[in-house]
């Protein structure tokens, strides 16, 4: 078995003069940085890759990797591992004469070009952008229809239980006229990015405090936001905030994340978690459950018939409880 060998010429500066150092023959397939490290050459882009425009040292990661069953440690780790996954601060403060620093500047320039192109032709509006939606027109519709359906269900329960005697309560069934009447008591906020509905009459579905009949906004916040949106449109040509259609730089996002991020030792984290745990095990109280008598049947048909009879009795009892709770004028014993 034969292996190919390769030689690498490394330029280094000794006593002010450039000298060429030929590395010893190494097996083919190894990275130049591995060969340079093995020969004790200073790891810079200029030494490892002769003729490179980058003159600074290669950025190295100084944190230790914690291996687990999911990420096991290889038996013969590569020398390149210490140069992978460099710290964010090191990449952020890297000089432009390094490969990482130049890559960072190119990314920032690309993001700047994208932002400027969006600033010159911003979207006027976007229906997907919503700032407030606590009580929308859909919520109001669902509340009104729930009342209408409940009134109809109540009348059907009365009719099923008491027959023609329940026809007197047909007038309590709500219809479309009730929906129209209650819908007029609410108005949608005029702020384009707010979907809330607010009451303009006191006797409303939600029993909420009503605003004036000529009110246009649900609150003072929406009134001020509407003024700001109009001001933005006059200056930028878009009602939307700049951050919505022109996102902030990725480096700024990382800075905000690091601002609220702190590093602690694993033991300190485990200690803080243990403080919130109970010092002793809580013994749960034994709850006694009362079960009915077990009934056995001679055949499957007999069991099915008993189940159907039980369901009929349960439905009638539910109807009676609903009627007695919603109408106090009907006697419970009837």
Tab-separated table of N, CA, C and O in Angstrom, residues 4 29 43 57 67 75 89 91 118 127 135 142 150 156 158 177 216 226 229 242 244 254 257 268 270 274 282 305:
chain	number	residue	atom	x	y	z
A	4	UNK	N	0.308	8.840	-1.208
A	4	UNK	CA	0.859	10.006	-1.867
A	4	UNK	C	1.324	11.011	-0.823
A	4	UNK	O	0.729	11.145	0.222
A	29	UNK	N	-4.260	14.716	1.606
A	29	UNK	CA	-5.597	14.761	2.183
A	29	UNK	C	-5.669	15.553	3.454
A	29	UNK	O	-6.750	15.851	3.947
A	43	UNK	N	-0.014	30.263	12.942
A	43	UNK	CA	-1.225	30.043	12.161
A	43	UNK	C	-1.814	31.388	11.761
A	43	UNK	O	-2.567	32.015	12.513
A	57	UNK	N	-4.057	36.679	12.608
A	57	UNK	CA	-4.133	35.303	13.040
A	57	UNK	C	-5.533	34.746	12.839
A	57	UNK	O	-6.512	35.473	12.890
A	67	UNK	N	-19.223	16.850	25.433
A	67	UNK	CA	-19.738	15.768	24.606
A	67	UNK	C	-20.770	14.960	25.386
A	67	UNK	O	-20.786	14.944	26.612
A	75	UNK	N	-12.688	9.509	18.083
A	75	UNK	CA	-11.476	8.916	18.625
A	75	UNK	C	-10.236	9.685	18.183
A	75	UNK	O	-9.268	9.807	18.930
A	89	UNK	N	-18.460	37.219	20.266
A	89	UNK	CA	-17.729	38.459	20.520
A	89	UNK	C	-16.459	38.515	19.674
A	89	UNK	O	-16.094	39.569	19.139
A	91	UNK	N	-15.977	37.088	16.768
A	91	UNK	CA	-16.366	37.351	15.383
A	91	UNK	C	-16.812	38.797	15.196
A	91	UNK	O	-16.582	39.399	14.146
A	118	UNK	N	-35.746	48.619	0.104
A	118	UNK	CA	-37.098	48.631	0.660
A	118	UNK	C	-37.513	50.034	1.087
A	118	UNK	O	-38.705	50.384	1.018
A	127	UNK	N	-52.232	43.977	5.014
A	127	UNK	CA	-53.358	43.510	5.819
A	127	UNK	C	-52.906	42.501	6.879
A	127	UNK	O	-53.621	42.256	7.841
A	135	UNK	N	-60.916	41.942	20.779
A	135	UNK	CA	-62.343	41.628	20.593
A	135	UNK	C	-62.722	42.065	19.184
A	135	UNK	O	-63.043	43.223	18.936
A	142	UNK	N	-69.706	35.476	17.172
A	142	UNK	CA	-69.797	34.204	17.896
A	142	UNK	C	-70.596	34.361	19.190
A	142	UNK	O	-71.393	33.477	19.549
A	150	UNK	N	-78.558	29.199	22.075
A	150	UNK	CA	-78.965	28.766	23.408
A	150	UNK	C	-80.456	28.969	23.632
A	150	UNK	O	-81.129	28.110	24.212
A	156	UNK	N	-86.458	24.131	22.608
A	156	UNK	CA	-86.643	22.745	22.188
A	156	UNK	C	-86.700	21.808	23.402
A	156	UNK	O	-87.446	20.826	23.400
A	158	UNK	N	-87.871	22.675	26.386
A	158	UNK	CA	-89.205	22.879	26.956
A	158	UNK	C	-90.262	22.131	26.157
A	158	UNK	O	-91.165	21.491	26.722
A	177	UNK	N	-83.417	39.451	14.041
A	177	UNK	CA	-83.655	40.833	14.465
A	177	UNK	C	-82.869	41.156	15.738
A	177	UNK	O	-82.409	42.295	15.926
A	216	UNK	N	-64.534	57.426	17.276
A	216	UNK	CA	-63.926	56.755	16.129
A	216	UNK	C	-62.897	55.711	16.539
A	216	UNK	O	-62.600	54.808	15.758
A	226	UNK	N	-52.954	56.219	15.169
A	226	UNK	CA	-53.481	56.622	13.864
A	226	UNK	C	-52.826	57.912	13.390
A	226	UNK	O	-52.499	58.065	12.200
A	229	UNK	N	-49.336	56.983	12.195
A	229	UNK	CA	-49.348	56.292	10.910
A	229	UNK	C	-49.522	57.272	9.757
A	229	UNK	O	-48.864	57.151	8.712
A	242	UNK	N	-41.162	51.246	10.009
A	242	UNK	CA	-39.994	50.887	9.214
A	242	UNK	C	-39.480	49.506	9.606
A	242	UNK	O	-39.014	48.727	8.765
A	244	UNK	N	-41.071	46.923	10.272
A	244	UNK	CA	-41.884	45.823	9.751
A	244	UNK	C	-41.407	45.393	8.367
A	244	UNK	O	-41.256	44.194	8.107
A	254	UNK	N	-28.310	40.152	17.426
A	254	UNK	CA	-27.413	39.412	18.321
A	254	UNK	C	-27.015	40.257	19.526
A	254	UNK	O	-26.893	39.736	20.644
A	257	UNK	N	-29.760	40.247	22.008
A	257	UNK	CA	-29.836	38.937	22.673
A	257	UNK	C	-28.744	38.809	23.730
A	257	UNK	O	-28.983	38.342	24.845
A	268	UNK	N	-24.191	26.242	39.577
A	268	UNK	CA	-25.024	27.361	40.020
A	268	UNK	C	-26.429	27.263	39.453
A	268	UNK	O	-27.420	27.559	40.136
A	270	UNK	N	-27.985	24.478	38.548
A	270	UNK	CA	-28.664	23.372	39.233
A	270	UNK	C	-29.090	23.782	40.641
A	270	UNK	O	-30.154	23.374	41.128
A	274	UNK	N	-32.890	23.811	42.071
A	274	UNK	CA	-33.225	23.029	43.265
A	274	UNK	C	-33.917	23.873	44.327
A	274	UNK	O	-34.693	23.342	45.126
A	282	UNK	N	-44.642	15.626	48.754
A	282	UNK	CA	-45.998	15.872	49.246
A	282	UNK	C	-46.810	14.590	49.116
A	282	UNK	O	-46.894	14.001	48.037
A	305	UNK	N	-79.758	-2.768	25.155
A	305	UNK	CA	-81.070	-2.183	25.446
A	305	UNK	C	-81.028	-1.411	26.765
A	305	UNK	O	-81.613	-0.319	26.895
